[in-house]
PDB file of C-alpha atoms in Angstrom:
ATOM      1  CA  MET A 119      -3.435  21.805 -12.225  1.00 37.00           C
ATOM      2  CA  ASP A 120      -0.047  22.308 -10.622  1.00 41.00           C
ATOM      3  CA  GLU A 121       2.502  19.823 -11.937  1.00 43.00           C
ATOM      4  CA  LYS A 122       3.782  19.149  -8.390  1.00 47.00           C
ATOM      5  CA  ILE A 123       0.312  17.907  -7.439  1.00 42.00           C
ATOM      6  CA  ASN A 124       0.237  15.699 -10.514  1.00 72.00           C
ATOM      7  CA  LEU A 125       3.512  14.048  -9.572  1.00 77.00           C
ATOM      8  CA  LYS A 126       2.217  13.514  -6.054  1.00 79.00           C
ATOM      9  CA  GLU A 127      -0.908  11.962  -7.501  1.00 80.00           C
ATOM     10  CA  ILE A 128       1.147   9.657  -9.726  1.00 82.00           C
ATOM     11  CA  GLU A 129       3.189   8.517  -6.704  1.00 80.00           C
ATOM     12  CA  LYS A 130       0.044   8.058  -4.598  1.00 80.00           C
ATOM     13  CA  LYS A 131      -1.734   6.120  -7.356  1.00 79.00           C
ATOM     14  CA  SER A 132       1.308   3.875  -7.823  1.00 81.00           C
ATOM     15  CA  PHE A 133       1.526   3.217  -4.088  1.00 83.00           C
ATOM     16  CA  LYS A 134      -2.198   2.601  -3.664  1.00 81.00           C
ATOM     17  CA  SER A 135      -2.260   0.065  -6.494  1.00 82.00           C
ATOM     18  CA  PHE A 136      -0.677  -2.376  -4.016  1.00 81.00           C
ATOM     19  CA  PHE A 137      -3.610  -2.021  -1.622  1.00 84.00           C
ATOM     20  CA  GLY A 138      -6.326  -2.296  -4.235  1.00 85.00           C
ATOM     21  CA  THR A 139      -5.784  -6.008  -4.786  1.00 91.00           C
ATOM     22  CA  GLY A 140      -8.355  -7.191  -2.229  1.00 93.00           C
ATOM     23  CA  ILE A 141      -5.726  -9.497  -0.706  1.00 95.00           C
ATOM     24  CA  HIS A 142      -5.434  -7.349   2.440  1.00 93.00           C
ATOM     25  CA  ASP A 143      -9.228  -7.399   2.844  1.00 94.00           C
ATOM     26  CA  ILE A 144      -9.246 -11.201   2.559  1.00 96.00           C
ATOM     27  CA  GLY A 145      -6.329 -11.460   5.021  1.00 94.00           C
ATOM     28  CA  PHE A 146      -8.105  -9.253   7.520  1.00 93.00           C
ATOM     29  CA  GLY A 147     -11.386 -11.134   7.007  1.00 95.00           C
ATOM     30  CA  ILE A 148      -9.536 -14.378   7.779  1.00 95.00           C
ATOM     31  CA  LEU A 149      -8.116 -12.784  10.943  1.00 92.00           C
ATOM     32  CA  LEU A 150     -11.656 -11.966  12.092  1.00 92.00           C
ATOM     33  CA  LEU A 151     -12.829 -15.499  11.237  1.00 93.00           C
ATOM     34  CA  THR A 152     -10.008 -17.010  13.308  1.00 91.00           C
ATOM     35  CA  ILE A 153     -10.953 -14.663  16.186  1.00 88.00           C
ATOM     36  CA  ALA A 154     -14.542 -15.941  15.796  1.00 90.00           C
ATOM     37  CA  ILE A 155     -13.503 -19.562  16.246  1.00 88.00           C
ATOM     38  CA  ALA A 156     -10.843 -18.755  18.879  1.00 84.00           C
ATOM     39  CA  PRO A 157     -12.933 -19.882  21.893  1.00 82.00           C
ATOM     40  CA  LEU A 158     -13.609 -23.217  20.158  1.00 83.00           C
ATOM     41  CA  ILE A 159     -10.012 -23.956  19.136  1.00 82.00           C
ATOM     42  CA  ARG A 160      -8.698 -22.872  22.523  1.00 78.00           C
ATOM     43  CA  GLU A 161      -9.892 -26.165  23.981  1.00 78.00           C
ATOM     44  CA  SER A 162      -7.988 -28.259  21.412  1.00 78.00           C
ATOM     45  CA  PHE A 163      -4.827 -26.155  21.037  1.00 77.00           C
ATOM     46  CA  GLY A 164      -4.379 -24.783  24.554  1.00 74.00           C
ATOM     47  CA  TYR A 165      -2.429 -21.523  24.666  1.00 74.00           C
ATOM     48  CA  TRP A 166      -1.139 -22.250  21.160  1.00 77.00           C
ATOM     49  CA  TYR A 167      -4.517 -21.102  19.874  1.00 78.00           C
ATOM     50  CA  ILE A 168      -2.989 -17.588  19.745  1.00 79.00           C
ATOM     51  CA  ALA A 169      -0.627 -18.821  16.995  1.00 80.00           C
ATOM     52  CA  VAL A 170      -3.596 -20.284  15.111  1.00 82.00           C
ATOM     53  CA  ILE A 171      -5.221 -16.830  15.234  1.00 82.00           C
ATOM     54  CA  ILE A 172      -2.136 -14.781  14.353  1.00 83.00           C
ATOM     55  CA  ILE A 173      -0.421 -16.888  11.647  1.00 90.00           C
ATOM     56  CA  PRO A 174      -3.034 -17.469   8.841  1.00 92.00           C
ATOM     57  CA  SER A 175      -3.783 -13.792   8.101  1.00 92.00           C
ATOM     58  CA  PRO A 176      -0.203 -12.512   7.449  1.00 92.00           C
ATOM     59  CA  LEU A 177       0.520 -15.762   5.611  1.00 94.00           C
ATOM     60  CA  VAL A 178      -2.409 -15.220   3.228  1.00 95.00           C
ATOM     61  CA  ILE A 179      -1.402 -11.570   2.693  1.00 93.00           C
ATOM     62  CA  SER A 180       2.283 -12.279   2.041  1.00 93.00           C
ATOM     63  CA  LEU A 181       1.698 -15.298  -0.234  1.00 95.00           C
ATOM     64  CA  GLY A 182      -1.191 -13.536  -1.981  1.00 94.00           C
ATOM     65  CA  MET A 183       0.868 -10.434  -2.657  1.00 92.00           C
ATOM     66  CA  ARG A 184       3.832 -12.491  -3.845  1.00 90.00           C
ATOM     67  CA  TYR A 185       2.010 -14.832  -6.206  1.00 91.00           C
ATOM     68  CA  ILE A 186      -1.005 -12.732  -7.243  1.00 92.00           C
ATOM     69  CA  GLY A 187      -0.428  -9.053  -6.420  1.00 90.00           C
ATOM     70  CA  ASN A 188       3.199  -8.413  -7.332  1.00 87.00           C
ATOM     71  CA  ALA A 189       3.085 -10.969 -10.150  1.00 88.00           C
ATOM     72  CA  ARG A 190       0.414  -8.842 -11.855  1.00 90.00           C
ATOM     73  CA  ILE A 191       1.247  -5.250 -10.840  1.00 88.00           C
ATOM     74  CA  GLY A 192       5.005  -5.552 -11.029  1.00 89.00           C
ATOM     75  CA  LYS A 193       7.734  -4.575  -8.585  1.00 87.00           C
ATOM     76  CA  VAL A 194       8.624  -1.109  -7.406  1.00 86.00           C
ATOM     77  CA  LYS A 195      10.867   0.531  -4.841  1.00 87.00           C
ATOM     78  CA  PHE A 196       9.361   3.739  -3.520  1.00 85.00           C
ATOM     79  CA  GLY A 197      11.202   6.920  -2.568  1.00 79.00           C
ATOM     80  CA  VAL A 198      12.594   8.279   0.707  1.00 78.00           C
ATOM     81  CA  LYS A 199       9.206   9.414   2.093  1.00 78.00           C
ATOM     82  CA  ARG A 200       7.687   5.941   1.843  1.00 80.00           C
ATOM     83  CA  LYS A 201      10.817   4.340   3.249  1.00 80.00           C
ATOM     84  CA  SER A 202      10.711   6.556   6.353  1.00 82.00           C
ATOM     85  CA  SER A 203       6.992   5.726   6.768  1.00 79.00           C
ATOM     86  CA  ALA A 204       7.855   2.035   6.546  1.00 79.00           C
ATOM     87  CA  LYS A 205      10.546   2.490   9.218  1.00 82.00           C
ATOM     88  CA  MET A 206       8.021   4.208  11.501  1.00 83.00           C
ATOM     89  CA  ILE A 207       5.508   1.385  10.920  1.00 80.00           C
ATOM     90  CA  LYS A 208       8.200  -1.143  11.880  1.00 81.00           C
ATOM     91  CA  LYS A 209       8.869   0.761  15.123  1.00 85.00           C
ATOM     92  CA  ILE A 210       5.142   1.002  15.936  1.00 82.00           C
ATOM     93  CA  THR A 211       4.682  -2.716  15.151  1.00 77.00           C
ATOM     94  CA  LEU A 212       7.633  -3.602  17.401  1.00 81.00           C
ATOM     95  CA  VAL A 213       6.285  -1.532  20.309  1.00 85.00           C
ATOM     96  CA  SER A 214       2.694  -2.786  19.894  1.00 78.00           C
ATOM     97  CA  THR A 215       3.820  -6.425  19.566  1.00 75.00           C
ATOM     98  CA  THR A 216       5.892  -6.079  22.758  1.00 81.00           C
ATOM     99  CA  LEU A 217       2.864  -4.563  24.524  1.00 80.00           C
ATOM    100  CA  LEU A 218       0.638  -7.355  23.197  1.00 71.00           C
ATOM    101  CA  ILE A 219       3.027 -10.051  24.423  1.00 74.00           C
ATOM    102  CA  ALA A 220       3.241  -8.289  27.807  1.00 76.00           C
ATOM    103  CA  LEU A 221      -0.572  -8.188  27.987  1.00 70.00           C
ATOM    104  CA  VAL A 222      -0.827 -11.902  27.175  1.00 66.00           C
ATOM    105  CA  VAL A 223       1.803 -12.767  29.827  1.00 69.00           C
ATOM    106  CA  LEU A 224       0.088 -10.529  32.415  1.00 70.00           C
ATOM    107  CA  THR A 225      -3.321 -12.015  31.588  1.00 65.00           C
ATOM    108  CA  PHE A 226      -2.138 -15.590  31.952  1.00 62.00           C
ATOM    109  CA  SER A 227      -0.247 -14.795  35.132  1.00 66.00           C
ATOM    110  CA  GLY A 228      -3.470 -13.399  36.621  1.00 65.00           C
ATOM    111  CA  ILE A 229      -2.261  -9.819  37.159  1.00 64.00           C
ATOM    112  CA  PHE A 230      -4.265  -8.391  34.258  1.00 60.00           C
ATOM    113  CA  PRO A 231      -7.093  -7.631  33.404  1.00 57.00           C
ATOM    114  CA  GLY A 232      -8.894  -7.631  36.770  1.00 57.00           C
ATOM    115  CA  GLN A 233      -7.434  -4.380  38.113  1.00 57.00           C
ATOM    116  CA  ILE A 234      -7.733  -2.386  34.875  1.00 57.00           C
ATOM    117  CA  VAL A 235     -11.219  -3.725  34.124  1.00 56.00           C
ATOM    118  CA  THR A 236     -12.359  -2.526  37.550  1.00 58.00           C
ATOM    119  CA  PHE A 237     -10.618   0.822  37.003  1.00 56.00           C
ATOM    120  CA  LEU A 238     -12.470   1.306  33.705  1.00 56.00           C
ATOM    121  CA  GLY A 239     -15.827   0.507  35.308  1.00 57.00           C
ATOM    122  CA  GLY A 240     -16.592  -3.062  34.250  1.00 59.00           C
ATOM    123  CA  GLY A 241     -16.755  -5.366  31.200  1.00 65.00           C
ATOM    124  CA  ALA A 242     -18.738  -3.338  28.636  1.00 70.00           C
ATOM    125  CA  MET A 243     -16.870  -0.100  29.407  1.00 74.00           C
ATOM    126  CA  PHE A 244     -13.559  -1.939  29.235  1.00 75.00           C
ATOM    127  CA  MET A 245     -14.402  -3.463  25.854  1.00 77.00           C
ATOM    128  CA  LEU A 246     -15.579  -0.090  24.522  1.00 80.00           C
ATOM    129  CA  THR A 247     -12.261   1.439  25.619  1.00 80.00           C
ATOM    130  CA  ILE A 248     -10.360  -1.334  23.805  1.00 80.00           C
ATOM    131  CA  ALA A 249     -12.525  -0.778  20.695  1.00 83.00           C
ATOM    132  CA  ILE A 250     -11.754   2.963  20.704  1.00 86.00           C
ATOM    133  CA  VAL A 251      -8.026   2.339  21.250  1.00 85.00           C
ATOM    134  CA  VAL A 252      -7.958  -0.163  18.348  1.00 85.00           C
ATOM    135  CA  PHE A 253      -9.868   2.243  16.082  1.00 86.00           C
ATOM    136  CA  VAL A 254      -7.547   5.171  16.888  1.00 87.00           C
ATOM    137  CA  PHE A 255      -4.463   2.938  16.462  1.00 86.00           C
ATOM    138  CA  MET A 256      -5.660   1.740  13.054  1.00 86.00           C
ATOM    139  CA  GLY A 257      -6.494   5.329  12.096  1.00 87.00           C
ATOM    140  CA  VAL A 258      -2.939   6.443  12.915  1.00 86.00           C
ATOM    141  CA  LEU A 259      -1.516   3.516  10.908  1.00 84.00           C
ATOM    142  CA  ALA A 260      -3.845   4.377   8.005  1.00 85.00           C
ATOM    143  CA  TYR A 261      -2.537   7.938   8.020  1.00 85.00           C
ATOM    144  CA  ILE A 262       1.133   6.915   8.165  1.00 83.00           C
ATOM    145  CA  MET A 263       0.772   4.130   5.607  1.00 80.00           C
ATOM    146  CA  ASP A 264      -1.593   6.086   3.358  1.00 80.00           C
ATOM    147  CA  PHE A 265      -3.845   3.024   3.382  1.00 84.00           C
ATOM    148  CA  SER A 266      -7.416   4.141   4.123  1.00 84.00           C
ATOM    149  CA  ASN A 267      -8.825   0.596   4.347  1.00 87.00           C
ATOM    150  CA  LEU A 268      -7.161   0.319   7.762  1.00 88.00           C
ATOM    151  CA  ILE A 269      -9.797   2.754   9.067  1.00 89.00           C
ATOM    152  CA  LEU A 270     -12.464   0.306   7.882  1.00 89.00           C
ATOM    153  CA  TYR A 271     -10.626  -2.565   9.579  1.00 90.00           C
ATOM    154  CA  GLY A 272     -10.381  -0.540  12.820  1.00 89.00           C
ATOM    155  CA  LEU A 273     -14.091   0.229  12.639  1.00 89.00           C
ATOM    156  CA  VAL A 274     -14.961  -3.428  12.018  1.00 90.00           C
ATOM    157  CA  ILE A 275     -12.858  -4.554  15.019  1.00 88.00           C
ATOM    158  CA  GLY A 276     -14.366  -1.806  17.187  1.00 87.00           C
ATOM    159  CA  ILE A 277     -17.922  -2.813  16.229  1.00 88.00           C
ATOM    160  CA  GLY A 278     -17.015  -6.489  16.672  1.00 88.00           C
ATOM    161  CA  ILE A 279     -15.596  -6.064  20.182  1.00 86.00           C
ATOM    162  CA  THR A 280     -18.528  -3.980  21.497  1.00 85.00           C
ATOM    163  CA  THR A 281     -21.228  -6.088  19.771  1.00 87.00           C
ATOM    164  CA  ALA A 282     -19.703  -9.322  21.085  1.00 86.00           C
ATOM    165  CA  GLU A 283     -19.666  -7.857  24.588  1.00 83.00           C
ATOM    166  CA  ILE A 284     -23.327  -6.814  24.330  1.00 84.00           C
ATOM    167  CA  LEU A 285     -24.312 -10.212  22.855  1.00 85.00           C
ATOM    168  CA  ARG A 286     -22.483 -12.094  25.612  1.00 83.00           C
ATOM    169  CA  GLY A 287     -25.163 -11.003  28.085  1.00 82.00           C
ATOM    170  CA  ILE A 288     -27.925 -12.224  25.743  1.00 85.00           C
ATOM    171  CA  ILE A 289     -26.681 -15.404  24.029  1.00 85.00           C
ATOM    172  CA  GLY A 290     -23.582 -16.161  26.104  1.00 81.00           C
ATOM    173  CA  ALA A 291     -20.092 -17.333  25.114  1.00 76.00           C
ATOM    174  CA  PRO A 292     -18.746 -18.636  22.745  1.00 82.00           C
ATOM    175  CA  LEU A 293     -21.725 -17.846  20.489  1.00 87.00           C
ATOM    176  CA  ASP A 294     -21.199 -14.086  21.004  1.00 87.00           C
ATOM    177  CA  SER A 295     -17.800 -13.927  19.279  1.00 86.00           C
ATOM    178  CA  LEU A 296     -18.628 -16.755  16.871  1.00 90.00           C
ATOM    179  CA  LEU A 297     -21.635 -14.827  15.583  1.00 92.00           C
ATOM    180  CA  THR A 298     -20.188 -11.291  15.648  1.00 92.00           C
ATOM    181  CA  PHE A 299     -16.722 -11.939  14.255  1.00 92.00           C
ATOM    182  CA  GLY A 300     -18.007 -14.747  12.051  1.00 94.00           C
ATOM    183  CA  ILE A 301     -20.422 -12.420  10.250  1.00 95.00           C
ATOM    184  CA  LEU A 302     -17.996  -9.482  10.098  1.00 94.00           C
ATOM    185  CA  GLY A 303     -15.111 -11.718   8.943  1.00 94.00           C
ATOM    186  CA  SER A 304     -17.253 -13.374   6.267  1.00 96.00           C
ATOM    187  CA  LEU A 305     -18.461 -10.000   4.976  1.00 95.00           C
ATOM    188  CA  LEU A 306     -14.914  -8.632   4.810  1.00 94.00           C
ATOM    189  CA  THR A 307     -13.626 -11.809   3.115  1.00 96.00           C
ATOM    190  CA  ILE A 308     -16.421 -11.632   0.507  1.00 96.00           C
ATOM    191  CA  TYR A 309     -15.630  -7.929  -0.027  1.00 95.00           C
ATOM    192  CA  GLY A 310     -11.956  -8.906  -0.510  1.00 95.00           C
ATOM    193  CA  ILE A 311     -12.814 -11.699  -2.960  1.00 96.00           C
ATOM    194  CA  ILE A 312     -14.913  -9.259  -5.032  1.00 96.00           C
ATOM    195  CA  ASN A 313     -12.017  -6.760  -5.029  1.00 94.00           C
ATOM    196  CA  LEU A 314      -9.544  -9.504  -5.920  1.00 95.00           C
ATOM    197  CA  SER A 315     -11.626 -10.728  -8.859  1.00 96.00           C
ATOM    198  CA  ARG A 316     -11.899  -7.120 -10.114  1.00 94.00           C
ATOM    199  CA  PHE A 317      -8.139  -6.705  -9.714  1.00 92.00           C
ATOM    200  CA  MET A 318      -7.406  -9.962 -11.562  1.00 93.00           C
ATOM    201  CA  LYS A 319      -9.682  -8.888 -14.386  1.00 93.00           C
ATOM    202  CA  LYS A 320      -7.997  -5.483 -14.585  1.00 89.00           C
ATOM    203  CA  TYR A 321      -4.476  -6.898 -14.373  1.00 88.00           C
ATOM    204  CA  PRO A 322      -4.305 -10.226 -16.226  1.00 87.00           C
ATOM    205  CA  LYS A 323      -1.258 -12.401 -15.578  1.00 84.00           C
ATOM    206  CA  PRO A 324       1.514 -11.352 -17.963  1.00 81.00           C
ATOM    207  CA  GLU A 325       2.528 -13.966 -20.496  1.00 72.00           C
ATOM    208  CA  GLY A 326       5.980 -15.507 -20.439  1.00 61.00           C
TER     209      GLY A 326
ATOM    210  CA  MET B 101      14.226  20.700 -29.400  1.00 50.00           C
ATOM    211  CA  GLY B 102      11.431  23.315 -29.279  1.00 57.00           C
ATOM    212  CA  VAL B 103      12.559  26.899 -28.580  1.00 59.00           C
ATOM    213  CA  TYR B 104      10.967  29.485 -26.253  1.00 59.00           C
ATOM    214  CA  LYS B 105      12.121  32.661 -24.496  1.00 58.00           C
ATOM    215  CA  GLY B 106      13.260  32.283 -20.884  1.00 57.00           C
ATOM    216  CA  LYS B 107      12.779  34.889 -18.107  1.00 55.00           C
ATOM    217  CA  THR B 108      15.988  36.616 -19.102  1.00 57.00           C
ATOM    218  CA  GLY B 109      14.788  36.897 -22.669  1.00 56.00           C
ATOM    219  CA  LYS B 110      17.285  34.334 -23.885  1.00 58.00           C
ATOM    220  CA  SER B 111      16.086  31.507 -26.090  1.00 57.00           C
ATOM    221  CA  LYS B 112      15.649  28.235 -24.213  1.00 64.00           C
ATOM    222  CA  LYS B 113      14.942  24.758 -25.421  1.00 78.00           C
ATOM    223  CA  ILE B 114      12.301  22.232 -24.473  1.00 83.00           C
ATOM    224  CA  ASP B 115      13.581  18.673 -24.287  1.00 87.00           C
ATOM    225  CA  LYS B 116      11.585  16.954 -27.028  1.00 88.00           C
ATOM    226  CA  LEU B 117      12.721  13.550 -25.876  1.00 91.00           C
ATOM    227  CA  ILE B 118      10.762  14.053 -22.648  1.00 92.00           C
ATOM    228  CA  HIS B 119       8.022  16.147 -24.265  1.00 91.00           C
ATOM    229  CA  GLU B 120       6.581  13.150 -26.156  1.00 92.00           C
ATOM    230  CA  PRO B 121       3.435  12.096 -24.129  1.00 91.00           C
ATOM    231  CA  ALA B 122       4.334   8.427 -23.635  1.00 93.00           C
ATOM    232  CA  ARG B 123       7.914   9.201 -22.608  1.00 94.00           C
ATOM    233  CA  LEU B 124       6.693  12.011 -20.342  1.00 93.00           C
ATOM    234  CA  GLN B 125       4.498   9.453 -18.546  1.00 91.00           C
ATOM    235  CA  ILE B 126       7.385   7.012 -18.222  1.00 94.00           C
ATOM    236  CA  MET B 127       9.712   9.714 -16.906  1.00 94.00           C
ATOM    237  CA  ALA B 128       7.085  11.022 -14.449  1.00 92.00           C
ATOM    238  CA  HIS B 129       6.447   7.538 -13.061  1.00 91.00           C
ATOM    239  CA  LEU B 130      10.140   6.800 -12.688  1.00 93.00           C
ATOM    240  CA  TYR B 131      10.731  10.246 -11.158  1.00 92.00           C
ATOM    241  CA  VAL B 132       8.433   9.575  -8.182  1.00 88.00           C
ATOM    242  CA  VAL B 133       9.890   6.169  -7.315  1.00 89.00           C
ATOM    243  CA  GLU B 134      13.391   4.859  -6.711  1.00 90.00           C
ATOM    244  CA  SER B 135      13.084   2.091  -9.298  1.00 91.00           C
ATOM    245  CA  ALA B 136      10.374  -0.029 -10.886  1.00 91.00           C
ATOM    246  CA  ASP B 137      10.191  -3.052 -13.119  1.00 91.00           C
ATOM    247  CA  PHE B 138       8.955  -3.191 -16.700  1.00 90.00           C
ATOM    248  CA  LEU B 139       5.576  -4.675 -15.744  1.00 90.00           C
ATOM    249  CA  PHE B 140       4.864  -1.963 -13.178  1.00 90.00           C
ATOM    250  CA  ILE B 141       5.570   0.863 -15.629  1.00 92.00           C
ATOM    251  CA  MET B 142       3.514  -0.930 -18.296  1.00 91.00           C
ATOM    252  CA  ASN B 143       0.530  -1.177 -15.944  1.00 88.00           C
ATOM    253  CA  GLN B 144       0.793   2.367 -14.633  1.00 88.00           C
ATOM    254  CA  THR B 145       1.227   4.032 -18.017  1.00 89.00           C
ATOM    255  CA  GLY B 146      -1.065   1.727 -20.022  1.00 89.00           C
ATOM    256  CA  LEU B 147       1.605   1.272 -22.691  1.00 92.00           C
ATOM    257  CA  THR B 148       2.056  -2.016 -24.527  1.00 91.00           C
ATOM    258  CA  PHE B 149       5.248  -4.042 -24.162  1.00 90.00           C
ATOM    259  CA  GLY B 150       6.500  -3.063 -27.636  1.00 93.00           C
ATOM    260  CA  ASN B 151       5.702   0.602 -27.160  1.00 94.00           C
ATOM    261  CA  LEU B 152       7.375   0.768 -23.775  1.00 94.00           C
ATOM    262  CA  SER B 153      10.445  -1.092 -25.079  1.00 93.00           C
ATOM    263  CA  SER B 154      10.839   1.326 -27.942  1.00 94.00           C
ATOM    264  CA  HIS B 155      10.506   4.443 -25.740  1.00 95.00           C
ATOM    265  CA  MET B 156      12.744   2.932 -23.097  1.00 94.00           C
ATOM    266  CA  SER B 157      15.490   2.326 -25.681  1.00 94.00           C
ATOM    267  CA  LYS B 158      15.409   6.022 -26.612  1.00 95.00           C
ATOM    268  CA  LEU B 159      15.524   7.128 -22.981  1.00 95.00           C
ATOM    269  CA  GLU B 160      18.322   4.680 -22.257  1.00 95.00           C
ATOM    270  CA  ALA B 161      20.295   5.866 -25.288  1.00 95.00           C
ATOM    271  CA  ALA B 162      19.972   9.461 -24.032  1.00 94.00           C
ATOM    272  CA  GLY B 163      21.326   8.352 -20.649  1.00 95.00           C
ATOM    273  CA  TYR B 164      18.088   9.254 -18.838  1.00 96.00           C
ATOM    274  CA  VAL B 165      17.154   5.731 -17.749  1.00 95.00           C
ATOM    275  CA  LYS B 166      19.264   2.904 -16.434  1.00 94.00           C
ATOM    276  CA  VAL B 167      18.045  -0.567 -17.351  1.00 90.00           C
ATOM    277  CA  VAL B 168      19.170  -3.284 -14.962  1.00 89.00           C
ATOM    278  CA  LYS B 169      18.618  -6.794 -16.274  1.00 87.00           C
ATOM    279  CA  GLY B 170      18.578  -9.703 -13.877  1.00 84.00           C
ATOM    280  CA  PHE B 171      16.728 -12.858 -12.930  1.00 83.00           C
ATOM    281  CA  VAL B 172      14.031 -13.633 -10.390  1.00 78.00           C
ATOM    282  CA  GLY B 173      14.356 -17.382 -10.014  1.00 78.00           C
ATOM    283  CA  LYS B 174      14.694 -18.571 -13.595  1.00 80.00           C
ATOM    284  CA  LYS B 175      12.694 -15.743 -15.123  1.00 80.00           C
ATOM    285  CA  PRO B 176      14.384 -12.663 -16.599  1.00 82.00           C
ATOM    286  CA  HIS B 177      13.550  -9.478 -14.734  1.00 85.00           C
ATOM    287  CA  THR B 178      14.195  -5.877 -15.815  1.00 87.00           C
ATOM    288  CA  MET B 179      14.353  -2.993 -13.343  1.00 92.00           C
ATOM    289  CA  LEU B 180      14.230   0.602 -14.558  1.00 93.00           C
ATOM    290  CA  LYS B 181      15.687   3.603 -12.807  1.00 93.00           C
ATOM    291  CA  LEU B 182      16.141   7.281 -13.646  1.00 94.00           C
ATOM    292  CA  THR B 183      19.789   8.285 -13.817  1.00 95.00           C
ATOM    293  CA  GLU B 184      21.048  11.511 -12.241  1.00 95.00           C
ATOM    294  CA  LYS B 185      21.128  12.982 -15.751  1.00 95.00           C
ATOM    295  CA  GLY B 186      17.526  11.852 -16.272  1.00 95.00           C
ATOM    296  CA  ARG B 187      16.368  13.445 -13.017  1.00 94.00           C
ATOM    297  CA  LYS B 188      18.079  16.720 -13.889  1.00 94.00           C
ATOM    298  CA  ALA B 189      16.582  16.638 -17.381  1.00 94.00           C
ATOM    299  CA  PHE B 190      13.096  16.036 -15.985  1.00 93.00           C
ATOM    300  CA  ASP B 191      13.515  18.870 -13.453  1.00 92.00           C
ATOM    301  CA  GLY B 192      14.664  21.143 -16.278  1.00 92.00           C
ATOM    302  CA  TYR B 193      11.689  20.096 -18.390  1.00 92.00           C
ATOM    303  CA  ARG B 194       9.249  20.867 -15.556  1.00 89.00           C
ATOM    304  CA  LYS B 195      10.741  24.318 -15.078  1.00 89.00           C
ATOM    305  CA  SER B 196      10.699  25.016 -18.810  1.00 88.00           C
ATOM    306  CA  MET B 197       7.061  24.017 -19.194  1.00 87.00           C
ATOM    307  CA  LYS B 198       6.032  26.042 -16.158  1.00 85.00           C
ATOM    308  CA  GLN B 199       7.762  29.069 -17.625  1.00 84.00           C
ATOM    309  CA  VAL B 200       6.089  28.531 -21.005  1.00 83.00           C
ATOM    310  CA  PHE B 201       2.628  28.560 -19.423  1.00 81.00           C
ATOM    311  CA  GLU B 202       3.482  31.526 -17.209  1.00 80.00           C
ATOM    312  CA  GLN B 203       4.453  33.517 -20.322  1.00 76.00           C
ATOM    313  CA  LEU B 204       1.107  32.911 -22.001  1.00 78.00           C
ATOM    314  CA  PRO B 205      -0.968  36.129 -22.177  1.00 77.00           C
ATOM    315  CA  GLU B 206      -4.311  36.300 -20.340  1.00 73.00           C
ATOM    316  CA  LYS B 207      -7.374  35.825 -22.524  1.00 67.00           C
TER     317      LYS B 207
END
């Protein structure tokens, strides 16, 4: 084997060790679970329910990585290529967060989504479009970040959005999202816990 | 240092300090990152603490690796980084080894 490929593999393996902890899976599973209960907590929290959805997942990931992941794998600063990828991710996150905030403002001010929903041909078609956009977006992030689990997350969100929309016509709201995202979130969290226990077994906490 | 003939026919040397399997692993891992701590290199290479310490001392003495000792909170923390000399030596080693295998006759 070419030695250049070996070095690339070493770098890739080192980088991927940070995503094999299961903490990201748990964090994403928690995000889906908070989406599942969103219609219920909306009544008690008002518009602040968005914060209840957004905050727990990154909090679990950052605390988990700090106290479990990094404490067991160790710390590393990657090279120029990874740094430029990280910069691009920051830019994409900034743009998408701005768009998300704009969407929320437009929705609450009544301008959106009526017009676009009609343009896309109704509820189910609109939700399918959102699912595809989310899946493609996650796919692009997965490619840039070299983190293939993001494709799985994109797929899970895509399936969740379309299934919830289909179920809404049968069992109504809020059971549609509670059931869909509840099941998907639980499955992903369990998958993350299994991965985390494997990781903790493989990398015991260093003494001292 | 091991000796072999370069493309020009002149005798060239293989850096034995890097050629040792454990040190080669350490150097390769440090080559692909900017810096890493002791624990990370231990996990990635599968070396024990004592083994890694001993190899690291040799690499540090040769000027190939820079060891930066500090604290994270109250705990001591050691970051490892390849020096410019270390990077050049590793590049030279890669070229030498490639040349050695290229010179091998076909079966």
